[in-house]
């Protein structure tokens, strides 16, 4: 998952530039939804503001960090994701769909109506790739506590102790304090029990270690940046290599969490980092078909 800045004033101005009447429409629809006590709309207006969240997220999926086209061409690749499901919440993991996942801790009760009152709440939106949203997120929302009360604010709902990490602002932990990467494999990193469970749940929920495309893309980023680091270590770095190294911490890059983990590895254990680089390079080029790089 990624974390990004959310300045509500800036976001609202961006949305008004796209559709000056969006907030009026959202307010009217919310009143109807709240009066009904459930979400039952046949049409919606949130897709109109998809470009706003794509820009906030550097055109990356909020959950898996895959990068797509910019808003001029990439809106078809993204969904407007409701962090808390608007229609209903079902049990996760599903005993049939997720039969391999076994936890010794609770993940929250089902919620028949879902968080319907948040259907048009900006702080409940993010931009997600279709795999993460349509195949994995669906109507699941695992929590450690009890479901929040009807009409509770986003701030108040933090008491639910969600396992998925809230994507922006300072409302929640930075995802990089919950999980990191060894080569292209995501691993929980926190020592605190609940935070460690959060990290593992996020990894499992979005199948971050089971999707070959993600491993390939992470390996390509490590191979590209590792080449620059190798050249620098040997005193042969070009200006382009130095530029690549300087940009390794940039949130604009796809899979930046993984890339920053590799950079930290290079700083603390160059021999291990060289092994990671060589294996990622072979895997990224397609020469290694034995599976993701394993150390």
XYZ file of C-alpha atoms in Angstrom:
295
model
C 0.000 0.000 0.000
C 1.030 3.583 -0.468
C 0.557 6.687 1.629
C -0.094 10.086 0.096
C -0.832 13.637 1.173
C -4.458 14.728 1.308
C -5.143 18.439 1.617
C -8.927 18.666 1.555
C -8.910 22.268 0.325
C -6.682 21.367 -2.617
C -8.645 18.201 -3.372
C -11.976 20.045 -3.337
C -10.605 22.740 -5.666
C -9.370 20.046 -8.063
C -12.791 18.376 -8.060
C -14.609 21.664 -8.677
C -12.352 22.281 -11.639
C -13.461 18.933 -13.075
C -17.142 19.300 -12.163
C -18.337 22.509 -10.448
C -21.598 20.824 -9.390
C -20.135 17.584 -8.035
C -20.480 18.502 -4.370
C -24.090 19.608 -4.786
C -24.922 16.311 -6.469
C -23.025 14.321 -3.824
C -24.816 16.123 -0.981
C -28.261 15.449 -2.455
C -27.463 11.805 -3.059
C -26.073 11.385 0.462
C -29.258 12.755 2.027
C -31.328 10.230 0.089
C -29.009 7.350 1.005
C -29.019 8.260 4.710
C -32.809 8.547 4.721
C -33.103 5.074 3.159
C -30.544 3.603 5.531
C -28.757 1.735 2.740
C -27.008 2.252 -0.574
C -29.254 1.367 -3.500
C -28.265 3.739 -6.290
C -28.425 2.545 -9.891
C -26.013 5.262 -11.040
C -23.233 7.197 -9.348
C -21.109 10.297 -9.862
C -17.829 9.394 -8.175
C -16.122 8.151 -11.347
C -16.088 11.763 -12.517
C -13.494 12.614 -9.877
C -11.252 9.588 -10.500
C -8.481 11.781 -12.036
C -8.172 13.715 -8.762
C -7.177 10.618 -6.828
C -4.998 9.315 -9.625
C -2.982 12.527 -9.464
C -2.717 12.326 -5.677
C -1.389 8.786 -5.967
C 1.124 9.510 -8.759
C -0.976 7.304 -11.077
C -0.251 4.282 -8.876
C -2.715 1.789 -7.410
C -3.139 2.631 -3.745
C -2.862 -1.037 -2.778
C -0.292 -2.775 -5.000
C 1.727 0.237 -6.310
C 1.370 -0.686 -9.967
C 1.673 2.419 -12.127
C -0.571 3.174 -15.084
C -1.172 5.953 -17.594
C -1.907 9.482 -16.392
C -5.514 10.751 -16.126
C -5.558 11.699 -19.815
C -5.445 8.029 -20.822
C -5.434 5.846 -17.718
C -8.868 6.273 -16.140
C -10.067 3.023 -17.717
C -7.370 1.157 -15.756
C -8.473 2.507 -12.371
C -11.569 2.255 -10.176
C -12.673 4.737 -7.551
C -12.288 2.534 -4.511
C -14.417 2.920 -1.362
C -12.035 2.156 1.498
C -14.991 1.118 3.659
C -17.527 -0.707 1.460
C -20.679 1.281 0.780
C -23.191 -1.568 0.260
C -22.323 -4.434 2.598
C -19.374 -6.022 4.334
C -18.883 -9.777 4.218
C -16.603 -12.042 6.226
C -12.928 -12.137 5.297
C -11.218 -14.463 4.721
C -13.994 -16.344 2.988
C -13.655 -20.049 3.896
C -14.055 -21.105 0.251
C -12.491 -18.252 -1.702
C -9.535 -17.894 0.698
C -9.273 -21.477 1.946
C -5.469 -21.266 2.352
C -5.675 -18.359 4.801
C -5.959 -19.402 8.438
C -5.811 -16.829 11.237
C -5.890 -17.220 14.992
C -7.422 -13.751 15.409
C -10.781 -12.236 14.530
C -11.314 -10.071 11.446
C -14.673 -8.477 12.227
C -18.335 -9.320 11.899
C -20.296 -8.943 8.635
C -22.158 -5.659 8.193
C -25.310 -6.046 6.120
C -25.791 -2.380 5.200
C -22.137 -1.490 4.828
C -20.925 2.055 5.422
C -23.609 3.545 3.199
C -23.299 7.066 4.613
C -19.692 7.239 3.327
C -20.614 6.616 -0.319
C -19.760 10.231 -1.208
C -17.215 10.980 1.499
C -13.900 12.087 -0.049
C -11.938 10.613 2.822
C -13.350 7.206 1.957
C -12.020 7.263 -1.622
C -8.843 6.077 -3.313
C -7.835 5.025 -6.823
C -7.275 1.294 -7.194
C -6.337 -0.977 -10.070
C -9.093 -3.293 -11.209
C -7.323 -6.406 -9.935
C -7.058 -5.068 -6.391
C -10.569 -3.625 -6.343
C -12.680 -5.991 -8.431
C -10.927 -9.283 -7.725
C -9.564 -8.814 -4.199
C -11.064 -5.919 -2.226
C -14.715 -6.482 -3.205
C -16.969 -6.069 -0.129
C -14.370 -7.116 2.427
C -13.118 -4.882 5.217
C -11.388 -6.774 8.042
C -11.160 -5.123 11.451
C -9.905 -6.111 14.897
C -12.614 -4.315 16.883
C -16.361 -3.811 16.618
C -18.064 -2.199 13.634
C -18.568 1.526 14.104
C -21.924 3.134 14.662
C -24.123 4.388 11.819
C -23.187 7.892 10.613
C -19.846 7.795 12.448
C -17.154 10.001 10.931
C -14.028 8.617 9.323
C -12.039 9.784 12.355
C -14.373 8.008 14.783
C -14.297 4.820 12.744
C -10.580 4.448 13.458
C -11.737 2.821 16.713
C -12.682 -0.216 14.632
C -8.951 -0.931 14.344
C -8.970 -1.762 10.631
C -6.370 -4.175 9.341
C -6.089 -2.333 6.024
C -4.084 0.850 6.330
C -5.807 4.192 5.731
C -4.037 5.604 2.676
C -3.538 9.300 3.353
C -2.801 12.002 5.867
C -1.817 11.260 9.453
C -4.956 9.287 10.340
C -3.119 5.971 10.388
C 0.230 4.224 10.353
C 2.532 4.661 7.400
C 2.303 1.350 5.480
C 6.107 1.182 5.429
C 6.097 0.796 9.214
C 3.917 -2.306 8.785
C 5.589 -4.100 5.872
C 8.790 -4.098 3.885
C 10.400 -6.232 1.169
C 13.156 -8.807 0.921
C 14.029 -8.779 -2.781
C 10.529 -8.738 -4.324
C 8.744 -10.479 -1.442
C 6.620 -8.477 0.989
C 7.084 -9.252 4.697
C 5.568 -7.758 7.860
C 8.092 -5.610 9.671
C 6.538 -4.349 12.916
C 7.313 -5.997 16.263
C 4.058 -4.873 17.881
C 1.562 -7.773 17.684
C -1.339 -5.830 16.193
C 0.834 -3.977 13.685
C 2.514 -7.224 12.680
C -0.916 -8.752 12.066
C -1.848 -5.693 10.014
C 1.220 -6.076 7.834
C 0.548 -9.768 7.209
C -3.151 -9.138 6.552
C -2.396 -6.443 3.964
C 0.046 -8.797 2.216
C -2.488 -11.628 2.189
C -5.512 -9.456 1.385
C -4.032 -8.068 -1.832
C -2.035 -11.229 -2.601
C 1.099 -9.118 -2.819
C 3.328 -12.195 -2.927
C 1.143 -14.341 -5.160
C 0.912 -12.127 -8.253
C 3.752 -12.745 -10.676
C 3.222 -9.403 -12.420
C 4.008 -7.574 -9.186
C 7.183 -9.609 -8.668
C 8.301 -8.910 -12.253
C 7.699 -5.165 -11.944
C 9.478 -4.945 -8.584
C 12.402 -6.929 -10.017
C 12.659 -4.538 -12.976
C 12.839 -1.543 -10.648
C 15.525 -3.219 -8.514
C 17.473 -4.245 -11.629
C 17.413 -0.713 -13.027
C 18.445 0.978 -9.784
C 20.830 -1.804 -8.773
C 22.744 -1.300 -11.995
C 23.251 2.351 -11.093
C 24.348 1.473 -7.544
C 26.795 -1.133 -8.854
C 28.319 1.395 -11.248
C 28.636 3.924 -8.434
C 30.312 1.385 -6.128
C 32.859 0.640 -8.856
C 33.528 4.323 -9.538
C 32.008 4.128 -13.007
C 28.683 5.892 -12.462
C 27.493 8.131 -15.271
C 25.404 11.259 -14.770
C 22.375 9.122 -15.610
C 23.346 6.607 -12.922
C 23.630 9.397 -10.359
C 20.213 10.691 -11.380
C 18.700 7.226 -10.920
C 20.273 6.912 -7.462
C 19.061 10.372 -6.462
C 15.497 9.485 -7.448
C 15.308 6.101 -5.701
C 13.366 7.580 -2.778
C 10.815 9.283 -5.005
C 7.156 8.365 -4.357
C 6.532 8.881 -8.076
C 8.224 5.585 -8.918
C 6.168 2.385 -9.096
C 6.793 -0.046 -6.236
C 8.669 2.633 -4.322
C 8.252 0.796 -0.997
C 10.111 -2.194 -2.425
C 12.744 0.019 -4.009
C 13.428 1.889 -0.782
C 13.812 -1.456 1.014
C 16.420 -2.471 -1.556
C 18.247 0.827 -1.105
C 18.345 0.273 2.671
C 19.704 -3.213 2.064
C 22.436 -1.775 -0.148
C 23.432 0.619 2.636
C 23.583 -2.059 5.344
C 24.654 -5.259 3.561
C 26.095 -4.762 0.091
C 26.811 -8.453 -0.429
C 23.172 -9.370 0.201
C 22.034 -6.439 -1.931
C 24.278 -7.604 -4.802
C 22.675 -11.046 -4.621
C 19.238 -9.445 -4.696
C 20.259 -7.345 -7.685
C 21.642 -10.277 -9.667
C 18.603 -12.460 -9.013
C 16.176 -9.643 -9.787
C 18.040 -8.814 -12.971
C 17.809 -12.411 -14.189
C 14.154 -12.642 -13.211
C 13.230 -9.271 -14.759
C 14.825 -10.239 -18.062
C 12.792 -13.432 -18.114
C 15.790 -15.741 -17.993
C 14.837 -17.193 -14.617
C 11.545 -19.042 -14.778
C 11.872 -20.765 -11.402
C 9.765 -18.146 -9.678
C 10.326 -14.864 -7.855
C 13.835 -14.170 -6.479
C 14.355 -16.116 -3.264
C 17.167 -15.592 -0.773
